C-alpha cells in the first residue's frame, strides 16, 4: 500500500490539461508535481498557473524525472500510443486521455506494455465516474423505468477550428467520432452493453476525417440507441433513456456533471438528488490515486476490458463508415 502523496506529471499543456490541473487541486493525496511540453515556454506557463514545482521543455525529460509517479497524457489522439509507451518504458504509471489509442491494435499494445512493466494504465473516460451517469445506470438496473426501449445521445458542436487543427487534421486523427462521438457510444455501452447489431454513416470532409457521424445500435428485437456526433452544428448535447414505464432525462451537456430527472409515462417528474465536487475530472483522478495506493495496475471501474470494448466498437464503426487514419490503420 502506497500511503504517500501521489506525484502527477502533466504531459501536454493544452485545453484539457488545464481542466485536469484544476481538478487535481481537490483530489486528496495528489500533488501536481511536474509539467512537460514541446516548448519550455508552455511548460513554464502551466507551472506558473498551477504552482507546479518542476517543468520541462520536452516530454522525454518529464518521463525521466524519477520523482514523478504517474503521468496524465493530454496530447492529440495520434500521440496517445507513443506517449503511453514512452511513459511505461520509463517506469511511469499512466492516465491517458480518450480515445485511449487510435485503434484496438494500439490499445492492446499499450495494455501489453503495462502488464509487462507491472504499471498502472487507465483511459481517462471521465464520464464513467460522474454521479449522473452512475445514478442513471443504477436507476435503469433497478427497473424503475422498465425495460429500456430507446436511448438517444447527441454531442455536436460547431467547431471554430481550422482544417489544420486537431478537430479536422487527419494526421492528428481528428474527426467527430473519436473526439466527441466516443461519448454517446460509451453511454450506450455503459447502460445497455454491447449491441447485437449496428448501422452507421459518416460524412467525410475535405481533410478526410468525419465531420459528422450517426450510429444506431440494436439490442435484441426491441431496443435501439440513436447516437450522433458532429463538428458542423451546435446541438443541445442531450441524452435520454426511454423505458417502458418512463424515462431518464439528462440536463444539457449530459456527459459532464449535470442533473438528471425521471419522468414517468403519466407525466410525474421525480427529481434525482445528486452531489458534485470539483469540475468533474477529479473523480477519474481519485480512482487513479486509489488504485495506485492499492498497488493495482488497472481500475475495476474503467478496466482494460471496458476500454477494449469501446475501442473495438469505434473500430467497427470506422470500418462501416470509411473513417480511416492512414498512419495508424493497416488494412
Ligand atoms: N476528457 C475530456 O473532457 C476531454 C476534453 C477535451 C479533450 N480531450 C482529449 O484530450 C486530448 C487533447 O485535447 P485538447 O482539447 O486538450 O487539445 P489541445 O488544446 O490542442 O492540446 C493538445 C496539446 O497536446 C500537445 N501537442 C503535441 N503535439 C501536438 C500537435 N502536433 N498539435 C497540437 N498539439 C500537440 C500540445 O501541448 P504542448 O505544446 O504543451 O506539448 C497541445 O497543447 C485529445 O485526445 C482529446 O480527445 C478530452
Short mmCIF file of C-alpha atoms and ligand atoms in Angstrom, two decimals:
data_model
loop_
_atom_site.label_atom_id
_atom_site.label_comp_id
_atom_site.label_asym_id
_atom_site.label_seq_id
_atom_site.Cartn_x
_atom_site.Cartn_y
_atom_site.Cartn_z
CA UNK A 1 0.00 0.00 0.00
CA UNK A 2 1.41 3.38 -1.07
CA UNK A 3 0.27 5.89 1.56
CA UNK A 4 2.28 8.95 0.42
CA UNK A 5 1.03 11.74 -1.87
CA UNK A 6 0.87 10.66 -5.50
CA UNK A 7 3.05 12.95 -7.64
CA UNK A 8 1.46 13.74 -11.02
CA UNK A 9 3.22 14.76 -14.21
CA UNK A 10 1.18 16.51 -16.91
CA UNK A 11 2.22 15.69 -20.48
CA UNK A 12 0.92 18.29 -22.95
CA UNK A 13 -0.35 21.70 -21.86
CA UNK A 14 -3.49 22.35 -23.94
CA UNK A 15 -7.16 22.82 -23.13
CA UNK A 16 -7.82 19.59 -21.21
CA UNK A 17 -4.50 19.72 -19.32
CA UNK A 18 -5.73 22.96 -17.71
CA UNK A 19 -9.04 21.40 -16.66
CA UNK A 20 -7.23 18.41 -15.22
CA UNK A 21 -4.84 20.61 -13.22
CA UNK A 22 -7.84 22.48 -11.76
CA UNK A 23 -9.40 19.12 -10.88
CA UNK A 24 -6.28 17.79 -9.13
CA UNK A 25 -6.49 20.63 -6.62
CA UNK A 26 -9.47 18.93 -4.93
CA UNK A 27 -8.07 15.40 -5.03
CA UNK A 28 -6.74 14.10 -1.73
CA UNK A 29 -3.27 12.57 -1.63
CA UNK A 30 -2.39 14.06 -5.02
CA UNK A 31 0.13 16.69 -6.00
CA UNK A 32 0.71 18.29 -9.42
CA UNK A 33 4.44 17.85 -9.44
CA UNK A 34 5.75 18.39 -12.98
CA UNK A 35 4.68 19.56 -16.43
CA UNK A 36 6.12 18.56 -19.80
CA UNK A 37 5.55 20.35 -23.08
CA UNK A 38 7.07 20.54 -26.54
CA UNK A 39 8.12 24.05 -25.53
CA UNK A 40 9.72 25.24 -22.31
CA UNK A 41 7.62 28.39 -22.53
CA UNK A 42 4.30 26.47 -22.44
CA UNK A 43 5.57 24.20 -19.66
CA UNK A 44 6.50 27.25 -17.60
CA UNK A 45 3.13 28.88 -18.29
CA UNK A 46 1.27 25.85 -16.94
CA UNK A 47 3.58 25.57 -13.97
CA UNK A 48 3.18 29.29 -13.13
CA UNK A 49 -0.60 28.99 -13.31
CA UNK A 50 -0.86 25.93 -11.04
CA UNK A 51 2.29 26.31 -8.92
CA UNK A 52 3.85 23.19 -10.41
CA UNK A 53 7.36 22.76 -8.91
CA UNK A 54 9.09 21.26 -11.97
CA UNK A 55 8.64 21.89 -15.68
CA UNK A 56 10.34 20.63 -18.82
CA UNK A 57 10.56 21.68 -22.48
CA UNK A 58 10.36 18.08 -23.74
CA UNK A 59 8.13 15.13 -22.90
CA UNK A 60 11.25 12.94 -22.59
CA UNK A 61 12.60 14.98 -19.67
CA UNK A 62 9.26 14.72 -17.87
CA UNK A 63 9.10 10.93 -18.12
CA UNK A 64 12.71 10.64 -16.93
CA UNK A 65 12.03 12.61 -13.74
CA UNK A 66 12.45 9.88 -11.14
CA UNK A 67 10.24 11.69 -8.62
CA UNK A 68 7.12 11.60 -10.82
CA UNK A 69 4.74 8.69 -10.04
CA UNK A 70 2.02 8.95 -12.66
CA UNK A 71 1.63 10.84 -15.91
CA UNK A 72 -1.57 12.28 -17.32
CA UNK A 73 -1.37 12.28 -21.14
CA UNK A 74 -3.20 15.25 -22.67
CA UNK A 75 -1.92 15.28 -26.25
CA UNK A 76 -3.86 14.78 -29.53
CA UNK A 77 -5.16 11.24 -30.21
CA UNK A 78 -2.37 10.35 -32.67
CA UNK A 79 0.21 10.62 -29.86
CA UNK A 80 -1.56 8.62 -27.15
CA UNK A 81 0.09 5.33 -28.10
CA UNK A 82 3.66 6.70 -28.43
CA UNK A 83 3.35 8.83 -25.29
CA UNK A 84 1.93 5.96 -23.23
CA UNK A 85 4.62 3.53 -24.32
CA UNK A 86 7.32 6.11 -23.53
CA UNK A 87 5.88 6.68 -20.04
CA UNK A 88 5.61 2.95 -19.29
CA UNK A 89 9.10 2.26 -20.65
CA UNK A 90 10.37 4.86 -18.17
CA UNK A 91 8.58 3.33 -15.20
CA UNK A 92 5.63 5.73 -15.00
CA UNK A 93 2.02 4.86 -14.31
CA UNK A 94 -0.35 6.39 -16.88
CA UNK A 95 -3.76 8.01 -17.15
CA UNK A 96 -4.26 8.63 -20.88
CA UNK A 97 -6.94 10.82 -22.46
CA UNK A 98 -9.68 9.35 -24.63
CA UNK A 99 -9.64 7.84 -27.19
CA UNK A 100 -7.14 5.58 -25.41
CA UNK A 101 -5.44 4.75 -28.73
CA UNK A 102 -6.48 5.32 -32.33
CA UNK A 103 -7.49 1.66 -32.78
CA UNK A 104 -7.69 -1.66 -30.96
CA UNK A 105 -4.21 -2.64 -32.09
CA UNK A 106 -2.68 0.37 -30.35
CA UNK A 107 -4.74 -0.13 -27.19
CA UNK A 108 -3.82 -3.82 -26.99
CA UNK A 109 -0.11 -2.95 -27.30
CA UNK A 110 -0.44 -0.29 -24.57
CA UNK A 111 -2.10 -2.80 -22.24
CA UNK A 112 0.54 -5.45 -23.02
CA UNK A 113 3.27 -2.93 -22.11
CA UNK A 114 1.55 -2.01 -18.83
CA UNK A 115 1.33 -5.71 -17.93
CA UNK A 116 4.96 -6.31 -18.90
CA UNK A 117 6.14 -3.39 -16.78
CA UNK A 118 3.63 -4.04 -13.96
CA UNK A 119 2.47 -0.42 -14.12
CA UNK A 120 -0.96 1.18 -13.81
CA UNK A 121 -2.76 2.23 -17.00
CA UNK A 122 -6.25 3.69 -17.40
CA UNK A 123 -8.22 5.53 -20.10
CA UNK A 124 -9.37 8.96 -18.92
CA UNK A 125 -13.05 8.33 -19.69
CA UNK A 126 -14.06 10.82 -17.01
CA UNK A 127 -17.82 10.46 -17.57
CA UNK A 128 -17.65 6.85 -16.29
CA UNK A 129 -17.00 8.25 -12.82
CA UNK A 130 -19.60 11.06 -12.76
CA UNK A 131 -22.50 10.85 -10.27
CA UNK A 132 -25.12 11.49 -13.00
CA UNK A 133 -24.03 8.58 -15.19
CA UNK A 134 -23.60 6.28 -12.20
CA UNK A 135 -27.11 7.17 -10.95
CA UNK A 136 -28.67 6.72 -14.41
CA UNK A 137 -27.19 3.22 -14.59
CA UNK A 138 -28.45 2.44 -11.09
CA UNK A 139 -31.99 3.61 -12.00
CA UNK A 140 -32.05 1.54 -15.19
CA UNK A 141 -30.77 -1.55 -13.36
CA UNK A 142 -33.39 -1.07 -10.59
CA UNK A 143 -36.21 -1.47 -13.12
CA UNK A 144 -37.77 1.87 -12.13
CA UNK A 145 -38.33 2.97 -15.77
CA UNK A 146 -38.94 -0.58 -17.02
CA UNK A 147 -37.14 -2.24 -19.88
CA UNK A 148 -35.18 0.29 -21.94
CA UNK A 149 -36.59 0.66 -25.46
CA UNK A 150 -34.68 3.67 -26.79
CA UNK A 151 -31.54 5.58 -25.81
CA UNK A 152 -30.72 8.84 -27.56
CA UNK A 153 -27.43 10.69 -27.09
CA UNK A 154 -26.02 13.58 -29.08
CA UNK A 155 -22.78 15.51 -28.94
CA UNK A 156 -22.47 18.11 -31.70
CA UNK A 157 -20.60 21.39 -31.58
CA UNK A 158 -19.92 23.89 -34.33
CA UNK A 159 -16.12 23.75 -34.34
CA UNK A 160 -14.28 27.00 -34.88
CA UNK A 161 -11.02 25.17 -35.60
CA UNK A 162 -9.19 25.49 -38.92
CA UNK A 163 -8.66 22.49 -41.19
CA UNK A 164 -5.08 22.02 -39.93
CA UNK A 165 -6.15 21.95 -36.27
CA UNK A 166 -6.99 18.98 -34.07
CA UNK A 167 -10.71 18.57 -34.93
CA UNK A 168 -10.14 18.26 -38.69
CA UNK A 169 -6.49 17.27 -39.13
CA UNK A 170 -6.21 13.65 -40.29
CA UNK A 171 -2.60 13.37 -39.07
CA UNK A 172 -3.82 14.22 -35.55
CA UNK A 173 -6.63 11.66 -36.05
CA UNK A 174 -9.30 14.33 -35.99
CA UNK A 175 -12.96 13.76 -36.75
CA UNK A 176 -16.12 13.81 -34.69
CA UNK A 177 -16.39 10.11 -33.85
CA UNK A 178 -13.12 9.66 -31.95
CA UNK A 179 -13.24 13.10 -30.37
CA UNK A 180 -16.85 13.55 -29.25
CA UNK A 181 -18.89 10.67 -30.74
CA UNK A 182 -16.98 8.44 -28.34
CA UNK A 183 -19.22 9.74 -25.52
CA UNK A 184 -22.62 8.68 -26.98
CA UNK A 185 -21.08 5.33 -27.96
CA UNK A 186 -19.69 4.96 -24.44
CA UNK A 187 -23.07 5.82 -22.86
CA UNK A 188 -24.87 3.12 -24.79
CA UNK A 189 -22.20 0.53 -23.97
CA UNK A 190 -22.27 1.55 -20.30
CA UNK A 191 -26.06 1.46 -19.93
CA UNK A 192 -27.02 -1.36 -22.30
CA UNK A 193 -23.80 -3.24 -23.09
CA UNK A 194 -22.63 -4.43 -26.50
CA UNK A 195 -25.26 -4.16 -29.27
CA UNK A 196 -26.42 -7.19 -31.21
CA UNK A 197 -26.06 -5.29 -34.49
CA UNK A 198 -25.39 -1.71 -35.58
CA UNK A 199 -25.58 0.58 -38.60
CA UNK A 200 -23.51 3.72 -39.10
CA UNK A 201 -22.99 6.52 -41.60
CA UNK A 202 -20.49 9.38 -41.59
CA UNK A 203 -19.96 12.46 -43.68
CA UNK A 204 -16.29 12.75 -44.54
CA UNK A 205 -15.00 16.28 -45.10
CA UNK A 206 -12.24 17.78 -47.23
CA UNK A 207 -9.46 16.68 -44.89
CA UNK A 208 -10.57 13.03 -44.90
CA UNK A 209 -11.99 12.92 -41.36
CA UNK A 210 -15.65 12.53 -40.38
CA UNK A 211 -17.32 15.87 -39.79
CA UNK A 212 -20.50 14.12 -38.63
CA UNK A 213 -21.26 10.54 -37.67
CA UNK A 214 -24.53 8.77 -36.86
CA UNK A 215 -24.80 5.33 -35.35
CA UNK A 216 -27.75 3.11 -34.45
CA UNK A 217 -27.22 0.20 -32.08
CA UNK A 218 -29.84 -2.56 -31.90
CA UNK A 219 -30.21 -4.72 -28.82
CA UNK A 220 -32.31 -7.84 -29.39
CA UNK A 221 -35.56 -7.09 -31.22
CA UNK A 222 -36.92 -4.24 -29.11
CA UNK A 223 -34.24 -1.75 -28.12
CA UNK A 224 -32.39 0.88 -30.14
CA UNK A 225 -29.74 3.51 -29.34
CA UNK A 226 -29.56 6.51 -31.64
CA UNK A 227 -26.18 8.21 -31.35
CA UNK A 228 -24.81 11.21 -33.14
CA UNK A 229 -21.73 13.45 -33.27
CA UNK A 230 -20.79 16.44 -35.40
CA UNK A 231 -18.36 19.33 -35.67
CA UNK A 232 -20.68 21.18 -38.05
CA UNK A 233 -23.63 22.23 -35.87
CA UNK A 234 -24.40 23.20 -32.30
CA UNK A 235 -26.76 20.70 -30.68
CA UNK A 236 -28.14 20.93 -27.14
CA UNK A 237 -25.98 17.89 -26.27
CA UNK A 238 -28.89 15.92 -24.86
CA UNK A 239 -29.32 12.34 -23.74
CA UNK A 240 -32.46 10.44 -22.72
CA UNK A 241 -33.00 6.85 -21.74
CA UNK A 242 -36.58 5.77 -22.50
CA UNK A 243 -38.02 2.76 -20.70
CA UNK A 244 -41.46 1.09 -20.84
CA UNK A 245 -42.64 2.98 -17.74
CA UNK A 246 -40.77 6.27 -18.00
CA UNK A 247 -37.53 7.94 -18.99
CA UNK A 248 -34.35 9.40 -17.55
CA UNK A 249 -33.62 12.88 -18.86
CA UNK A 250 -30.13 14.37 -18.54
CA UNK A 251 -29.69 18.14 -18.41
CA UNK A 252 -27.79 19.69 -21.34
CA UNK A 253 -24.21 18.53 -21.86
CA UNK A 254 -25.18 15.18 -20.40
CA UNK A 255 -21.65 13.67 -20.25
CA UNK A 256 -20.47 16.39 -17.80
CA UNK A 257 -21.54 16.76 -14.13
CA UNK A 258 -25.23 17.73 -14.64
CA UNK A 259 -28.53 16.84 -13.02
CA UNK A 260 -30.88 14.15 -14.23
CA UNK A 261 -34.57 13.55 -13.60
CA UNK A 262 -37.01 10.71 -14.05
CA UNK A 263 -40.21 11.44 -15.99
CA UNK A 264 -42.81 8.68 -15.69
CA UNK A 265 -45.22 7.96 -18.58
CA UNK A 266 -48.08 9.67 -16.67
CA UNK A 267 -46.04 12.90 -16.62
CA UNK A 268 -44.91 12.67 -12.97
CA UNK A 269 -41.42 14.10 -12.59
CA UNK A 270 -39.14 12.57 -9.99
CA UNK A 271 -36.09 14.67 -9.14
CA UNK A 272 -32.87 12.79 -8.54
CA UNK A 273 -30.70 14.47 -5.88
CA UNK A 274 -27.04 14.41 -6.80
CA UNK A 275 -23.97 15.95 -5.21
CA UNK A 276 -20.99 17.07 -7.27
CA UNK A 277 -17.46 18.01 -6.36
CA UNK A 278 -14.79 19.89 -8.36
CA UNK A 279 -15.09 20.22 -12.13
CA UNK A 280 -15.71 16.50 -12.62
CA UNK A 281 -12.25 15.44 -13.78
CA UNK A 282 -11.36 14.91 -10.12
CA UNK A 283 -13.37 11.66 -9.98
CA UNK A 284 -11.19 9.84 -12.50
CA UNK A 285 -8.07 11.20 -10.78
CA UNK A 286 -9.37 9.95 -7.41
CA UNK A 287 -9.77 6.48 -8.92
CA UNK A 288 -6.16 6.56 -10.14
CA UNK A 289 -4.90 7.62 -6.71
CA UNK A 290 -6.92 4.85 -5.03
CA UNK A 291 -5.62 2.24 -7.46
CA UNK A 292 -2.00 3.37 -7.02
CA UNK A 293 -2.35 3.33 -3.25
CA UNK A 294 -3.65 -0.21 -3.50
CA UNK A 295 -0.81 -1.16 -5.91
CA UNK A 296 -3.27 -2.09 -8.66
CA UNK A 297 -2.30 -1.90 -12.34
CA UNK A 298 -5.81 -1.42 -13.67
CA UNK A 299 -9.07 0.03 -12.45
CA UNK A 300 -12.00 -2.31 -11.83
CA UNK A 301 -14.27 0.54 -12.95
CA UNK A 302 -12.65 1.74 -16.20
CA UNK A 303 -10.95 -1.59 -16.77
CA UNK A 304 -8.83 -2.62 -19.77
CA UNK A 305 -11.70 -4.87 -20.85
CA UNK A 306 -14.07 -1.87 -20.93
CA UNK A 307 -11.57 0.24 -22.88
CA UNK A 308 -11.14 -2.60 -25.39
CA UNK A 309 -14.91 -2.93 -25.74
CA UNK A 310 -15.09 0.79 -26.51
CA UNK A 311 -12.20 0.96 -28.99
CA UNK A 312 -13.32 -2.24 -30.75
CA UNK A 313 -16.78 -0.67 -31.20
CA UNK A 314 -15.21 2.53 -32.55
CA UNK A 315 -13.06 0.46 -34.93
CA UNK A 316 -16.17 -1.36 -36.18
CA UNK A 317 -18.00 1.95 -36.73
CA UNK A 318 -14.98 3.36 -38.56
CA UNK A 319 -14.81 0.29 -40.79
CA UNK A 320 -18.51 0.60 -41.64
CA UNK A 321 -18.28 4.35 -42.34
CA UNK A 322 -14.89 4.53 -44.06
CA UNK A 323 -13.16 6.67 -41.41
CA UNK A 324 -9.54 5.77 -41.99
CA UNK A 325 -6.30 7.04 -40.45
CA UNK A 326 -3.51 6.08 -42.88
CA UNK A 327 -0.69 6.47 -40.35
CA UNK A 328 -2.39 4.20 -37.77
CA UNK A 329 -4.71 1.77 -39.56
CA UNK A 330 -3.34 -1.10 -41.58
CA UNK A 331 -5.83 -2.80 -43.87
N1 LIG B 1 -11.94 14.28 -21.25
C1 LIG B 1 -12.35 15.38 -21.83
O1 LIG B 1 -13.33 16.01 -21.44
C2 LIG B 1 -11.58 15.92 -22.96
C3 LIG B 1 -11.83 17.20 -23.40
C4 LIG B 1 -11.04 17.70 -24.41
C5 LIG B 1 -10.07 16.91 -24.98
N2 LIG B 1 -9.87 15.65 -24.54
C6 LIG B 1 -8.82 14.81 -25.14
O2 LIG B 1 -7.57 15.34 -24.77
C7 LIG B 1 -6.67 15.34 -25.86
C8 LIG B 1 -6.15 16.75 -26.08
O3 LIG B 1 -7.24 17.61 -26.34
P1 LIG B 1 -7.16 19.19 -26.08
O4 LIG B 1 -8.52 19.72 -26.35
O5 LIG B 1 -6.52 19.47 -24.79
O6 LIG B 1 -6.21 19.60 -27.29
P2 LIG B 1 -5.27 20.89 -27.39
O7 LIG B 1 -5.87 22.04 -26.66
O8 LIG B 1 -4.97 21.05 -28.84
O9 LIG B 1 -3.97 20.46 -26.59
C9 LIG B 1 -3.20 19.37 -27.01
C10 LIG B 1 -1.79 19.58 -26.50
O10 LIG B 1 -1.02 18.48 -26.99
C11 LIG B 1 0.30 18.92 -27.29
N3 LIG B 1 0.66 18.56 -28.67
C12 LIG B 1 1.63 17.71 -29.02
N4 LIG B 1 1.72 17.58 -30.34
C13 LIG B 1 0.78 18.38 -30.86
C14 LIG B 1 0.40 18.69 -32.20
N5 LIG B 1 1.01 18.15 -33.24
N6 LIG B 1 -0.61 19.55 -32.37
C15 LIG B 1 -1.24 20.10 -31.33
N7 LIG B 1 -0.91 19.84 -30.04
C16 LIG B 1 0.09 18.99 -29.80
C17 LIG B 1 0.33 20.42 -27.07
O11 LIG B 1 0.91 20.64 -25.79
P3 LIG B 1 2.42 21.14 -25.68
O12 LIG B 1 2.56 22.26 -26.69
O13 LIG B 1 2.49 21.60 -24.30
O14 LIG B 1 3.31 20.00 -25.98
C18 LIG B 1 -1.12 20.83 -27.03
O15 LIG B 1 -1.33 21.93 -26.21
C19 LIG B 1 -7.43 14.74 -27.04
O16 LIG B 1 -7.07 13.41 -27.23
C20 LIG B 1 -8.90 14.84 -26.65
O17 LIG B 1 -9.69 13.75 -27.11
C21 LIG B 1 -10.59 15.15 -23.54
#
